[in-house]
PDB file of C-alpha atoms in Angstrom:
ATOM      1  CA  MET U1354      44.403 -91.642  77.753  1.00 48.00           C
ATOM      2  CA  LYS U1355      43.438 -93.892  80.356  1.00 49.00           C
ATOM      3  CA  LEU U1356      41.345 -93.308  83.608  1.00 51.00           C
ATOM      4  CA  ASP U1357      39.695 -96.120  85.968  1.00 55.00           C
ATOM      5  CA  GLY U1358      38.941 -98.419  83.234  1.00 58.00           C
ATOM      6  CA  ILE U1359      37.880 -95.988  80.775  1.00 67.00           C
ATOM      7  CA  TRP U1360      40.041 -94.538  78.177  1.00 81.00           C
ATOM      8  CA  MET U1361      39.697 -92.769  74.675  1.00 86.00           C
ATOM      9  CA  GLU U1362      40.657 -93.828  71.602  1.00 88.00           C
ATOM     10  CA  SER U1363      40.191 -93.377  67.649  1.00 90.00           C
ATOM     11  CA  ILE U1364      38.355 -96.247  66.397  1.00 93.00           C
ATOM     12  CA  GLU U1365      37.032 -97.169  62.946  1.00 93.00           C
ATOM     13  CA  LEU U1366      33.276 -96.381  62.393  1.00 93.00           C
ATOM     14  CA  ASP U1367      32.477 -99.910  60.668  1.00 92.00           C
ATOM     15  CA  LYS U1368      33.615-101.624  64.068  1.00 95.00           C
ATOM     16  CA  ILE U1369      31.023-100.157  66.159  1.00 95.00           C
ATOM     17  CA  VAL U1370      27.989-101.827  66.070  1.00 94.00           C
ATOM     18  CA  PRO U1371      24.800 -99.842  67.922  1.00 93.00           C
ATOM     19  CA  ILE U1372      22.981-102.146  70.230  1.00 88.00           C
ATOM     20  CA  TYR U1373      20.184 -99.936  70.680  1.00 85.00           C
ATOM     21  CA  VAL U1374      18.138 -97.256  68.544  1.00 84.00           C
ATOM     22  CA  GLU U1375      17.158 -94.231  69.625  1.00 88.00           C
ATOM     23  CA  ASN U1376      14.611 -91.773  67.922  1.00 92.00           C
ATOM     24  CA  VAL U1377      16.778 -88.557  66.656  1.00 93.00           C
ATOM     25  CA  SER U1378      15.756 -85.948  64.445  1.00 94.00           C
ATOM     26  CA  LYS U1379      17.069 -85.667  60.817  1.00 95.00           C
ATOM     27  CA  ARG U1380      17.462 -81.645  61.790  1.00 96.00           C
ATOM     28  CA  ALA U1381      19.340 -82.595  65.040  1.00 96.00           C
ATOM     29  CA  VAL U1382      21.670 -85.099  63.224  1.00 95.00           C
ATOM     30  CA  GLU U1383      22.280 -82.316  60.415  1.00 95.00           C
ATOM     31  CA  LYS U1384      23.077 -79.800  62.940  1.00 96.00           C
ATOM     32  CA  MET U1385      26.070 -81.932  64.338  1.00 94.00           C
ATOM     33  CA  VAL U1386      27.315 -82.593  60.981  1.00 93.00           C
ATOM     34  CA  LYS U1387      27.434 -78.931  60.388  1.00 94.00           C
ATOM     35  CA  ILE U1388      29.602 -78.673  63.635  1.00 93.00           C
ATOM     36  CA  LEU U1389      31.541 -81.305  62.270  1.00 91.00           C
ATOM     37  CA  GLU U1390      32.036 -79.874  59.127  1.00 89.00           C
ATOM     38  CA  GLY U1391      33.147 -76.603  60.607  1.00 89.00           C
ATOM     39  CA  GLY U1392      36.090 -78.580  62.263  1.00 86.00           C
ATOM     40  CA  ASP U1393      34.915 -78.407  65.695  1.00 88.00           C
ATOM     41  CA  GLN U1394      34.097 -81.341  68.100  1.00 86.00           C
ATOM     42  CA  LEU U1395      30.584 -82.390  69.478  1.00 89.00           C
ATOM     43  CA  SER U1396      29.792 -81.658  72.901  1.00 88.00           C
ATOM     44  CA  SER U1397      29.209 -85.238  73.916  1.00 89.00           C
ATOM     45  CA  HIS U1398      31.587 -88.572  73.123  1.00 90.00           C
ATOM     46  CA  VAL U1399      30.343 -91.861  71.519  1.00 94.00           C
ATOM     47  CA  ILE U1400      30.742 -94.216  74.346  1.00 93.00           C
ATOM     48  CA  VAL U1401      31.613 -97.880  73.458  1.00 94.00           C
ATOM     49  CA  GLU U1402      32.726-101.218  74.874  1.00 93.00           C
ATOM     50  CA  LYS U1403      35.252-103.526  73.340  1.00 90.00           C
ATOM     51  CA  ASP U1404      34.046-107.067  72.478  1.00 88.00           C
ATOM     52  CA  ARG U1405      36.225-109.736  74.009  1.00 84.00           C
ATOM     53  CA  THR U1406      36.261-112.042  71.314  1.00 88.00           C
ATOM     54  CA  GLU U1407      35.640-109.880  68.198  1.00 90.00           C
ATOM     55  CA  ASP U1408      36.908-107.032  66.621  1.00 90.00           C
ATOM     56  CA  LYS U1409      34.400-104.778  67.117  1.00 93.00           C
ATOM     57  CA  TYR U1410      33.012-102.299  69.513  1.00 93.00           C
ATOM     58  CA  TRP U1411      29.437-102.183  71.152  1.00 93.00           C
ATOM     59  CA  LEU U1412      27.718 -98.649  71.091  1.00 94.00           C
ATOM     60  CA  VAL U1413      26.263 -98.126  74.258  1.00 92.00           C
ATOM     61  CA  ALA U1414      25.893 -94.172  74.378  1.00 93.00           C
ATOM     62  CA  GLY U1415      26.020 -91.365  71.866  1.00 94.00           C
ATOM     63  CA  PHE U1416      23.395 -93.108  69.451  1.00 95.00           C
ATOM     64  CA  PRO U1417      23.041 -89.190  67.946  1.00 96.00           C
ATOM     65  CA  GLU U1418      26.609 -88.578  67.833  1.00 95.00           C
ATOM     66  CA  TYR U1419      27.394 -91.623  66.218  1.00 95.00           C
ATOM     67  CA  LEU U1420      24.852 -91.010  63.356  1.00 95.00           C
ATOM     68  CA  ALA U1421      26.244 -87.532  62.808  1.00 94.00           C
ATOM     69  CA  TYR U1422      29.806 -89.264  62.435  1.00 93.00           C
ATOM     70  CA  LYS U1423      28.429 -91.757  59.818  1.00 93.00           C
ATOM     71  CA  LYS U1424      26.333 -89.319  57.967  1.00 93.00           C
ATOM     72  CA  MET U1425      29.482 -87.210  57.786  1.00 90.00           C
ATOM     73  CA  ASN U1426      31.534 -90.155  56.545  1.00 88.00           C
ATOM     74  CA  GLU U1427      28.904 -91.165  53.762  1.00 87.00           C
ATOM     75  CA  MET U1428      28.896 -87.250  52.612  1.00 86.00           C
ATOM     76  CA  HIS U1429      32.687 -86.502  52.625  1.00 79.00           C
ATOM     77  CA  LYS U1430      34.468 -89.750  53.317  1.00 73.00           C
ATOM     78  CA  ARG U1431      36.307 -87.471  56.147  1.00 64.00           C
ATOM     79  CA  CYS U1432      35.362 -89.450  59.566  1.00 62.00           C
ATOM     80  CA  PRO U1433      36.482 -93.350  58.845  1.00 84.00           C
ATOM     81  CA  LYS U1434      37.728 -93.425  62.389  1.00 88.00           C
ATOM     82  CA  ILE U1435      36.194 -91.455  65.422  1.00 90.00           C
ATOM     83  CA  PHE U1436      37.374 -90.619  68.914  1.00 89.00           C
ATOM     84  CA  CYS U1437      35.518 -92.625  71.501  1.00 92.00           C
ATOM     85  CA  VAL U1438      35.345 -93.084  74.975  1.00 91.00           C
ATOM     86  CA  ILE U1439      35.817 -96.625  75.855  1.00 90.00           C
ATOM     87  CA  GLN U1440      34.260 -97.969  79.034  1.00 84.00           C
ATOM     88  CA  ARG U1441      35.584-101.272  80.537  1.00 73.00           C
ATOM     89  CA  TYR U1442      33.866-104.452  79.487  1.00 62.00           C
ATOM     90  CA  SER U1443      30.503-105.310  81.354  1.00 63.00           C
ATOM     91  CA  MET U1444      27.712-107.633  80.828  1.00 56.00           C
ATOM     92  CA  MET U1445      25.227-104.344  79.624  1.00 57.00           C
ATOM     93  CA  TYR U1446      25.944-105.339  75.868  1.00 51.00           C
ATOM     94  CA  LYS U1447      25.346-109.061  76.367  1.00 54.00           C
ATOM     95  CA  SER U1448      21.973-108.564  77.962  1.00 57.00           C
ATOM     96  CA  LEU U1449      20.855-105.601  75.569  1.00 56.00           C
ATOM     97  CA  CYS U1450      22.154-107.543  72.509  1.00 53.00           C
ATOM     98  CA  LYS U1451      20.083-110.564  73.650  1.00 55.00           C
ATOM     99  CA  THR U1452      17.027-108.429  74.102  1.00 57.00           C
ATOM    100  CA  PHE U1453      17.449-106.033  70.731  1.00 54.00           C
ATOM    101  CA  CYS U1454      19.582-107.903  68.246  1.00 52.00           C
TER     102      CYS U1454
END
């Protein structure tokens, strides 16, 4: 699905690279994992930008959700791909990567 340079797609977790870290409690992640285990969707989506040269996606928003999907995959091997919002390429990830990577 595509709308104004933003679309949604199923992406392999291994191809998502966080460019920031957020302080997320273990309990918050566990609550999200329980939601996923129940077969429901999380209220927020993981938002990524596709790298122009490499086969990877930069995580620009949704770090807690990303952690929940990652934990779910580690526990049950049920989420090798997740549905993400892909936003149009910007220079945001380059500047963040220069700062934090």
